[in-house]
Coordinates of C-alpha atoms and ligand atoms in Angstrom, one line a residue:
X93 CA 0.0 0.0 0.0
X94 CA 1.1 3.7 -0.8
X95 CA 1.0 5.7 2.0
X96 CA 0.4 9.5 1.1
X97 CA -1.3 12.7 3.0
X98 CA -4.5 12.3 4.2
X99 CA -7.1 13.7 1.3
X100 CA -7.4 17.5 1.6
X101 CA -4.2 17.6 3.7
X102 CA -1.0 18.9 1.7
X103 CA 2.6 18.6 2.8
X104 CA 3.8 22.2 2.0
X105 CA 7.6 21.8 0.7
X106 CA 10.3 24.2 0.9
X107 CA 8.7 26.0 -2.4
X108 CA 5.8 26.6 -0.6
X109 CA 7.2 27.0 3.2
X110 CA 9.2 30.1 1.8
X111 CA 5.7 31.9 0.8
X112 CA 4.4 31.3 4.3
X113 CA 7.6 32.5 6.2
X114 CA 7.7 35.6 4.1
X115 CA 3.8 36.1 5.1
X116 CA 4.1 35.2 8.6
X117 CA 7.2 37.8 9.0
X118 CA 5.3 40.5 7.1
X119 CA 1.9 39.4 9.7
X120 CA 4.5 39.7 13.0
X121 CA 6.0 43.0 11.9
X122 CA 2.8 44.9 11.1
X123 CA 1.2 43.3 14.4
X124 CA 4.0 44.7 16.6
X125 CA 3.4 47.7 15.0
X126 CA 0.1 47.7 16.6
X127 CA 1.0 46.1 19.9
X128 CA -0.2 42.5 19.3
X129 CA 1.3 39.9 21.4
X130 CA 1.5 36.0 20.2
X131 CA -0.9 33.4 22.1
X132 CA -0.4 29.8 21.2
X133 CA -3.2 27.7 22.3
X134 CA -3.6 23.6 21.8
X135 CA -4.2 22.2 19.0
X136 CA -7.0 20.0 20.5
X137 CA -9.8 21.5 22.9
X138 CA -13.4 20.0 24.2
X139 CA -15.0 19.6 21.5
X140 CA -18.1 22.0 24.0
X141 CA -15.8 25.1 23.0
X142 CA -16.7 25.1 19.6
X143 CA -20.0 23.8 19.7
X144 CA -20.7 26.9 22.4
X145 CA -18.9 29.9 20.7
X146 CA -18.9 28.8 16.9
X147 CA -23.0 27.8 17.5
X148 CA -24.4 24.2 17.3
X149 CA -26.4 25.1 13.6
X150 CA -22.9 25.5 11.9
X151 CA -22.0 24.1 9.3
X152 CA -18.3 23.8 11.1
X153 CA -20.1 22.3 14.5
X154 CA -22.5 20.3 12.4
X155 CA -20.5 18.6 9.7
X156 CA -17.2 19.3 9.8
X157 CA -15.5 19.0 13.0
X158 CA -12.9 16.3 13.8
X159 CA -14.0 14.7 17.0
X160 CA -12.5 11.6 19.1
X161 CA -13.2 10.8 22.7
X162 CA -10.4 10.7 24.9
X163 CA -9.4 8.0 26.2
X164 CA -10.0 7.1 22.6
X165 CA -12.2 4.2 21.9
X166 CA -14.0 5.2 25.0
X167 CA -17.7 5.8 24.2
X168 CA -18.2 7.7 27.7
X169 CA -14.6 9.5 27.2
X170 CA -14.1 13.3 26.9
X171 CA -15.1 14.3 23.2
X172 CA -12.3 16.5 21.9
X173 CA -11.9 18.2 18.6
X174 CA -9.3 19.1 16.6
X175 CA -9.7 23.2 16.5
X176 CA -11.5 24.2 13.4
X177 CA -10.8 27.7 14.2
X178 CA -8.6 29.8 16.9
X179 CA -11.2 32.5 18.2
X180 CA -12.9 30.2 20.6
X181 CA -10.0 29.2 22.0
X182 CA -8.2 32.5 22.4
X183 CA -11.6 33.9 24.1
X184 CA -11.5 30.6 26.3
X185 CA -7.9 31.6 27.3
X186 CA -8.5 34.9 27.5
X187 CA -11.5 33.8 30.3
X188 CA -9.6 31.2 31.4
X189 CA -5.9 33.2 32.7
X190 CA -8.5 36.3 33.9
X191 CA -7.1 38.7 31.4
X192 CA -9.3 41.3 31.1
X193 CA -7.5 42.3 35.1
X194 CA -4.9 43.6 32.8
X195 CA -4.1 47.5 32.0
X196 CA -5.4 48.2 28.9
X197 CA -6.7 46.3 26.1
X198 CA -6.0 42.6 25.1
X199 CA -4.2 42.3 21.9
X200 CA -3.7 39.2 21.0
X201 CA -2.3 37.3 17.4
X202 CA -1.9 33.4 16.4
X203 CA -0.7 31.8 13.4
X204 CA -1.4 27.7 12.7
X205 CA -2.9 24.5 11.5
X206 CA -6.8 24.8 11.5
X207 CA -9.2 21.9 10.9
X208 CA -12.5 21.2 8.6
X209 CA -13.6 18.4 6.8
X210 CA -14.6 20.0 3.9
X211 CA -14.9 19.4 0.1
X212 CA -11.5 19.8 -0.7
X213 CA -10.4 22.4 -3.8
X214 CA -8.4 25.2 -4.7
X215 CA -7.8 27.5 -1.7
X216 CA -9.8 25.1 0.4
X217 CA -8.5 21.9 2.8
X218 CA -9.2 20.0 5.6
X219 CA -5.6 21.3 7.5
X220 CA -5.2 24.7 6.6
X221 CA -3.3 27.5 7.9
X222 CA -4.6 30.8 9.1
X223 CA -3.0 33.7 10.9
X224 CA -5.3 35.5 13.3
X225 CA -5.7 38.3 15.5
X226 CA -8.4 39.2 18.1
X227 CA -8.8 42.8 20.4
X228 CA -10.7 42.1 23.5
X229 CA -11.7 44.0 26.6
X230 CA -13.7 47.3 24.3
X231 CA -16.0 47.6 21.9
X232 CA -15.6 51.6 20.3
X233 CA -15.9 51.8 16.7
X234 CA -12.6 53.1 16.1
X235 CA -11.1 48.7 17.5
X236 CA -13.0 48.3 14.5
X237 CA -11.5 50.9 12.9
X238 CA -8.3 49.8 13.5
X239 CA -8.0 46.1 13.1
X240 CA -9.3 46.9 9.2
X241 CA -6.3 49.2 8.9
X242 CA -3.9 46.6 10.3
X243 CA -5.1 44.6 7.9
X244 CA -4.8 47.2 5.1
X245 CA -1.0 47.4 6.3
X246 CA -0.4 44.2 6.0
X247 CA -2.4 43.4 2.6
X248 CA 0.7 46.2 1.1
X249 CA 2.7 44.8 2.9
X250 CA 2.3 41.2 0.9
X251 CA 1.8 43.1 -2.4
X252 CA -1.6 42.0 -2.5
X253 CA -3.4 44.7 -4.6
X254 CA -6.9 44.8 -5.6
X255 CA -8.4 43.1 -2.0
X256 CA -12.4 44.1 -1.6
X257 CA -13.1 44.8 2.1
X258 CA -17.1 43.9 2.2
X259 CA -18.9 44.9 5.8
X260 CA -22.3 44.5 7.2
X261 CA -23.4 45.1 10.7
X262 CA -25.2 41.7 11.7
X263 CA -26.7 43.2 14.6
X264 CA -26.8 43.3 18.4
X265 CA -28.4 41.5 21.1
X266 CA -31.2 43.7 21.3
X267 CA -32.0 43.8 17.8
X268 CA -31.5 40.2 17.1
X269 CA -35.4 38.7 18.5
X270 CA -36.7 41.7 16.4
X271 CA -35.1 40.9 13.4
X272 CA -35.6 37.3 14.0
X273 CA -39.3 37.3 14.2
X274 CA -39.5 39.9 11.2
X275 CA -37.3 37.1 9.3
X276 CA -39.7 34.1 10.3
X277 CA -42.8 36.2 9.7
X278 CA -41.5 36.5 6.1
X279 CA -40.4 33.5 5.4
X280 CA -43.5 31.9 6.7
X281 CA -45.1 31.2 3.5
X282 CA -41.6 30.3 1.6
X283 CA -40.5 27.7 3.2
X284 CA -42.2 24.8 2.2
X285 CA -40.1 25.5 -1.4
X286 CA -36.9 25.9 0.4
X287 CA -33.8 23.8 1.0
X288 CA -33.9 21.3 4.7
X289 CA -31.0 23.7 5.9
X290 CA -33.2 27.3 5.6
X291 CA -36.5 25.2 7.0
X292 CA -34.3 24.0 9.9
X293 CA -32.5 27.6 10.2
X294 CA -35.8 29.2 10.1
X295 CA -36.1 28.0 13.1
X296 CA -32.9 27.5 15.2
X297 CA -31.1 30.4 14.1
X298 CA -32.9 32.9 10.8
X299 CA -30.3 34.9 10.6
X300 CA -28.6 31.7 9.3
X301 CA -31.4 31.4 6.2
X302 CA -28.9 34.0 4.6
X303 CA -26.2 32.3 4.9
X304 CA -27.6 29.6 2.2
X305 CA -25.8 29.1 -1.3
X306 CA -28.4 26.9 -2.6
X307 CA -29.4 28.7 -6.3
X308 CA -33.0 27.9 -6.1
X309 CA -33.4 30.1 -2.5
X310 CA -31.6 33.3 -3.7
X311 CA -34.6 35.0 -4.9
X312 CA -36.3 34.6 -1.9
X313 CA -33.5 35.4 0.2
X314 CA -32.7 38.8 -1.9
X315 CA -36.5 39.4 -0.9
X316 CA -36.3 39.4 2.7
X317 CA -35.9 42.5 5.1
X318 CA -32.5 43.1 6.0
X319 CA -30.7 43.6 9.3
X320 CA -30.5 47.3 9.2
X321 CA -33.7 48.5 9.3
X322 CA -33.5 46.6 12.6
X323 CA -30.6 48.0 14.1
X324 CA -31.2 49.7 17.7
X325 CA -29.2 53.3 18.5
X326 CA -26.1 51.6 20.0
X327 CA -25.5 49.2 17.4
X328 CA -26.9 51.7 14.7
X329 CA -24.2 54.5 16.1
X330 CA -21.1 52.0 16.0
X331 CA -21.8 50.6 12.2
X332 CA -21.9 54.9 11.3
X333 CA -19.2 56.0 13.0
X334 CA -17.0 52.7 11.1
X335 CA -18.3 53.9 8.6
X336 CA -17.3 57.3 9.0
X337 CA -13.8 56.8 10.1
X338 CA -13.1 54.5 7.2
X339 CA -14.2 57.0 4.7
X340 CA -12.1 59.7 6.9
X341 CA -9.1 57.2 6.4
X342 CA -9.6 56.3 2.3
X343 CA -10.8 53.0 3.4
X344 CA -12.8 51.5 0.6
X345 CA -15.7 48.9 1.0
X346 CA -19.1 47.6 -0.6
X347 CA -21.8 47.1 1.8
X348 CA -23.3 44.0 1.5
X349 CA -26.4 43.2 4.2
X350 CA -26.2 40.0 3.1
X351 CA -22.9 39.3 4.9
X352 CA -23.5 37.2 7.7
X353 CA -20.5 34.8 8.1
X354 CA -20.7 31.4 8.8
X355 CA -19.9 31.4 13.0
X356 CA -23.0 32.3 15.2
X357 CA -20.7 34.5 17.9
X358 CA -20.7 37.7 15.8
X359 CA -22.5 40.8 16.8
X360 CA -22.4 44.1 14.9
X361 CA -19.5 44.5 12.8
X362 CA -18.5 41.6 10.3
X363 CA -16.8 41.8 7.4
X364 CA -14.4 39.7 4.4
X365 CA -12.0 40.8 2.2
X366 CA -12.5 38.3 -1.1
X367 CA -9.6 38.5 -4.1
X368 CA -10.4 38.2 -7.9
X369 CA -7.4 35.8 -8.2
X370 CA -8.5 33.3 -5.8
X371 CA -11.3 31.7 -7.9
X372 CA -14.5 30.4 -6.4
X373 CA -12.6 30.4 -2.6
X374 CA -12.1 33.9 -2.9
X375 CA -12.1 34.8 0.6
X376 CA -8.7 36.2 1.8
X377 CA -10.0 36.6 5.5
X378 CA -12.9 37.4 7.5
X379 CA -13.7 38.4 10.4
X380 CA -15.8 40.4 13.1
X381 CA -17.4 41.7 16.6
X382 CA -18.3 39.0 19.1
X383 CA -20.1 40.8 22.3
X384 CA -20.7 38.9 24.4
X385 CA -18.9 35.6 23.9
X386 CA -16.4 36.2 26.7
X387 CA -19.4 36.4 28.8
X388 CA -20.9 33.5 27.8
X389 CA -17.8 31.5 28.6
X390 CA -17.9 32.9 32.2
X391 CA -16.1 36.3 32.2
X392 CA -18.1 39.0 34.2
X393 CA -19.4 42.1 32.1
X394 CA -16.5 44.2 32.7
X395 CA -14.1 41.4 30.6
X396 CA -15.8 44.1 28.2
X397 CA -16.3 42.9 24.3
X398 CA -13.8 41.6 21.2
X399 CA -13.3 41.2 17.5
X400 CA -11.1 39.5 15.4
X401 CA -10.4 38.5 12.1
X402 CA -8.1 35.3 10.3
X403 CA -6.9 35.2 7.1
X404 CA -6.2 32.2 5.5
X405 CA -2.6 31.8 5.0
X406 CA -3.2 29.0 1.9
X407 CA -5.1 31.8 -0.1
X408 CA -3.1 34.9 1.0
X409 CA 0.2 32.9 -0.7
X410 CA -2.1 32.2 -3.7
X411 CA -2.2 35.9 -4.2
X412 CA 1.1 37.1 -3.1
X413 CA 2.3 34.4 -5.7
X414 CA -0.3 36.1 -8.2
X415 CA 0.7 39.6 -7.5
X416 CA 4.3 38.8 -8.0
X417 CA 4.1 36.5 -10.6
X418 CA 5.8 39.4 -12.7
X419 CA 8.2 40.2 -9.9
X420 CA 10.6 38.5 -7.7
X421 CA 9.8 35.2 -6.4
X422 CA 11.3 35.1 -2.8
X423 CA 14.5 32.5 -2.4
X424 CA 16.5 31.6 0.4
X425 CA 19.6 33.0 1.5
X426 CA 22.2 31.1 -0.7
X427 CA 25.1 29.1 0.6
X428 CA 28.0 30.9 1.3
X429 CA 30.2 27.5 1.1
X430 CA 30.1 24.2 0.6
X431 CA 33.3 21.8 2.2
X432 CA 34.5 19.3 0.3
X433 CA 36.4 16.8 2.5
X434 CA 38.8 15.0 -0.5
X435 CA 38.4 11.3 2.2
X436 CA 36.9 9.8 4.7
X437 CA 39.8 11.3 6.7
X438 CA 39.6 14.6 6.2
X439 CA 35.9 14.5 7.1
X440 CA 37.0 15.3 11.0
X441 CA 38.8 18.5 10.5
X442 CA 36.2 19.3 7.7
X443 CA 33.3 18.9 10.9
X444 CA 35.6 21.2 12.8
X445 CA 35.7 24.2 10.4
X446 CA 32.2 23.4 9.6
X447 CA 31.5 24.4 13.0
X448 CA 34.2 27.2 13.5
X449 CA 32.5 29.1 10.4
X450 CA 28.9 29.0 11.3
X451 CA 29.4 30.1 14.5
X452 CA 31.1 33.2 12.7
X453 CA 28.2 33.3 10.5
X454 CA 29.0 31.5 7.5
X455 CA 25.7 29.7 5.7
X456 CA 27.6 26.3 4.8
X457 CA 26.8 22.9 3.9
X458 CA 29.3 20.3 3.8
X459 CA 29.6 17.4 0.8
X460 CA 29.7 13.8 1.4
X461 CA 33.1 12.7 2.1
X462 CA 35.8 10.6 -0.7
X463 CA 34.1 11.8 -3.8
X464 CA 35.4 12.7 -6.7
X465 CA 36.3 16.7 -7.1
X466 CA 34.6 17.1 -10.0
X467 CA 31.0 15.8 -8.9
X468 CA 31.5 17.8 -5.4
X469 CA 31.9 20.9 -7.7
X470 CA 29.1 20.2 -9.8
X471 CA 27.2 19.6 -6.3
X472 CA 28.1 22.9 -5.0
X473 CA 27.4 24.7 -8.3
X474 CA 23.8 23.2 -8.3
X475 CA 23.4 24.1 -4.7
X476 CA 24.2 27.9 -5.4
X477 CA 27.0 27.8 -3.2
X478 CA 29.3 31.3 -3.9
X479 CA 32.2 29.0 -3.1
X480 CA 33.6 25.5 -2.6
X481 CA 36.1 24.8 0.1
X482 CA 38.5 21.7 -0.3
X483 CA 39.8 20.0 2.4
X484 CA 42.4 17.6 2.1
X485 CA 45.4 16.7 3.7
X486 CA 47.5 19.4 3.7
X487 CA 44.8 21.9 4.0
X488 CA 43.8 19.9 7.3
X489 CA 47.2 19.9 8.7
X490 CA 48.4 23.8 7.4
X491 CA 45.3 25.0 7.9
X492 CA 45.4 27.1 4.7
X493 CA 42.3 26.6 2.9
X494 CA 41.9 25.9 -0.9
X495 CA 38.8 28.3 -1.6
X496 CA 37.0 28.0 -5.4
X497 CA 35.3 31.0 -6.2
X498 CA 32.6 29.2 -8.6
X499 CA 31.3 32.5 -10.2
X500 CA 34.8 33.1 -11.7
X501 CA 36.1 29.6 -11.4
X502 CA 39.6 30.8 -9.3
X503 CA 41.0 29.4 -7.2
X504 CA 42.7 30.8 -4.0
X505 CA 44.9 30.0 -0.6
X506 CA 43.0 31.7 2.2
X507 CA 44.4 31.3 6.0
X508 CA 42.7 30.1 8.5
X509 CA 42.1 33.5 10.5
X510 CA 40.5 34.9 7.2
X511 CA 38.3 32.4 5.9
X512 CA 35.4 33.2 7.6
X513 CA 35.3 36.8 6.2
X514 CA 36.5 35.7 3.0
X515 CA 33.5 33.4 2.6
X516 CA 31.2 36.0 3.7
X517 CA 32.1 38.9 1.5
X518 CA 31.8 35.7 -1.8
X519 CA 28.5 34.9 -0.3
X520 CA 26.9 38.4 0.4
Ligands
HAM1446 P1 -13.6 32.0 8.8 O1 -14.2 32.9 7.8 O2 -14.2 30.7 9.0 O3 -13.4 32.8 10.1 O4 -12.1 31.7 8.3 C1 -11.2 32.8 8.1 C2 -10.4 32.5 6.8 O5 -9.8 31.3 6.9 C3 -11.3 32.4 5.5 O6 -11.6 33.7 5.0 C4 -10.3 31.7 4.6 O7 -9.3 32.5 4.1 C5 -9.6 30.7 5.6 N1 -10.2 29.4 5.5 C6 -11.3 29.0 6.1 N2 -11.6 27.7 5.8 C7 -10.6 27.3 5.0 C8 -10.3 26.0 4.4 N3 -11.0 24.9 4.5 N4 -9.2 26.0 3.6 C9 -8.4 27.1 3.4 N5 -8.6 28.3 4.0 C10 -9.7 28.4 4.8 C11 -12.8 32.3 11.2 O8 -12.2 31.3 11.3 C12 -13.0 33.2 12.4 N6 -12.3 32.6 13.6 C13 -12.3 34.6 12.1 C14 -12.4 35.5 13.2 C15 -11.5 35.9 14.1 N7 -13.5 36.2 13.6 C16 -13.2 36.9 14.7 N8 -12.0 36.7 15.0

């Protein structure tokens, strides 16, 4: 049997890994910026988390969460899941370590692996990647504000041009029954022609009904009453004033009251960025306000309210590799040297200088030792190495080193003392 990656997993190879270092740099520079701190959280939490904060009627809770009782096998065990997303569990740790008791506001950012069984296609897998960043502890307009122009840093900072920000407000606490009931009331008569997921919704969760991608419903769903001729003062003030500072700041976006996401812990703000070059995935990120969902984990009112946002680091390399498919494709720092120990016995001394020269700073890779000259040449040529280093006998024992400069081909003694800076200025 062939053993390969699990379907709608991916190994990601040094070709890809360089895309995703070059993001996650650009992500941690901008976020220091605006004083985000890292949080790593498990991999694995009770699989309650998610079924609490993400909502029961998702599709993620509903159909595409990996969960496993622990002790596995054990029917009664703990059910645990393999996170499907981060903000759960970065409001559980923000409960959890109590802190909201500290001065100011929580900044928080994650990068990592994020689970969902889903149909796997372009820009969409069952391990993905996202980098993510949450604010908790306030809920002014101008977070908001903020956390959209982070991410409007850090799209230029990636070269990604051409990004649509789309925003809704999705409503408040207060608004929500009102808006719920004027949804069922018009639905009422509709259902019966509608998919099993909107008759459910209709029910569990309405808002949800807009959520639906099945073709036959859209009429009916473009028909209904939206959320903001439901919004009450609060909510109604915080959507115009993020509306106001974004157009004080150039800050373009479409409104789309159709926007409601597909996690039930948003209130008020939410919003997506989608890209033309990602196909039909084409959402870089989204993201949102969750009032509210620290409390309902057990923080006390004054932990205050959050939102967040993740992007999806598979799709944000899709378009950085779009946008710079005319530019420079980023490589690794080439070898400064390779060492080419002439025999087996020369491979000690070769080890030693190996050692000597990195910890001077020297990016070096050594070449298996006894083989022929010309092959460790052509090996150090294909590697990119500025310069080959031979070590045989009387090299090992003068400690004068036989250096090959392989963009000219010359060859030079270098001593011992000046090797390392020799290398580097060949390699820089
Ligand atoms: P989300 O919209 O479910 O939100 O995911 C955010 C981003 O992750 C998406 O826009 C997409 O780029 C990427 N993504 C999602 N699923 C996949 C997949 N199967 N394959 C590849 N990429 C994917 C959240 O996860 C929220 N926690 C965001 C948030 C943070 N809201 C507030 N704070």
């Amino acid at each position: 049997m062939n053993l390969t990656a699990v379907k709608g997993m991916r190994d990601l190879l040094p070709a890809d890994t360089i895309w995703f270092q070059r993001l996650e740099d650009a992500a941690r520079s901008v976020f220091a910026l605006y004083n985000f701190d890292e949080l790593r959280t498990p991999i694995v939490e009770p699989a309650e988390l998610f079924s609490r904060a993400v909502g029961e009627d998702t599709d993620i809770v509903g159909k595409e969460m990996y969960t496993f009782p622990d002790p596995p096998g054990d029917p009664d065990g703990t059910r645990l899941t393999l996170r499907p997303e981060a903000t759960a569990s970065t409001v559980r740790a923000y409960v959890e370590h109590r802190m909201w008791e500290r001065p100011g506001l929580t900044r928080l950012y994650y990068m990592g692996p994020m689970f969902r069984r889903e149909r796997p296609q372009k820009g969409r897998y069952r391990q993905f990647y996202q980098i993510g960043a949450e604010v908790l502890g306030g809920d002014g307009a101008w977070i908001d504000f903020e956390l959209l122009a982070m991410l409007r840093m850090l799209l230029a900072r990636c070269g990604i041009e051409g990004a649509e920000l789309v925003l809704n407000s999705v409503g408040c606490a207060l608004d929500r029954p009102v808006y719920h009931a004027a949804l069922r009331a018009a639905l009422a008569d509709k259902l019966p022609q509608m998919c099993a997921d909107c008759r459910r919704r209709a029910q569990t969760n309405p808002l949800r009904v807009l959520d639906c991608k099945v073709p036959a419903d859209q009429p009916i769903i473009a028909a209904l009453p939206t959320i903001h001729d439901f919004l009450e003062e609060n909510c109604r003030n915080h959507f115009a004033l993020l509306r106001q500072l974004l157009d004080a700041h150039d800050m373009h976006y479409r409104l789309d009251p159709r926007l409601v996401r597909g996690l039930d812990y948003y209130t008020s703000t939410a919003f997506e960025f989608l890209h033309g070059a990602l196909g039909a995935q084409n959402a870089l990120l989204g993201g949102g306000r969750y009032n509210g969902l620290a409390q309902s984990l057990g923080a006390p009112a004054s932990a205050g309210g959050g939102i967040g946002f993740a992007l999806g680091e598979d799709r944000f390399v899709l378009a950085m590799q779009a946008a710079s498919a005319a530019r420079q494709t980023p490589s690794k720092s080439p070898l400064m040297a390779l060492l080419l120990p002439l025999s087996q016995a020369e491979l000690g001394p070769a080890l030693e200088l190996a050692e000597r020269l990195r910890r001077a700073g020297v990016r070096l890779d050594l070449a298996p030792p006894g083989r022929k000259l010309g092959k460790s040449l052509e090996l150090a040529a294909k590697l990119g190495a500025a310069a080959a280093v031979i070590v045989g006998t009387d090299e090992a024992a003068t400690r004068e080193w036989q250096v090959k400069n392989l963009a000219t081909g010359l060859q030079s003694k270098v001593a011992d003392g000046e090797l390392a800076a020799h290398l580097q200025a060949l390699g820089n």
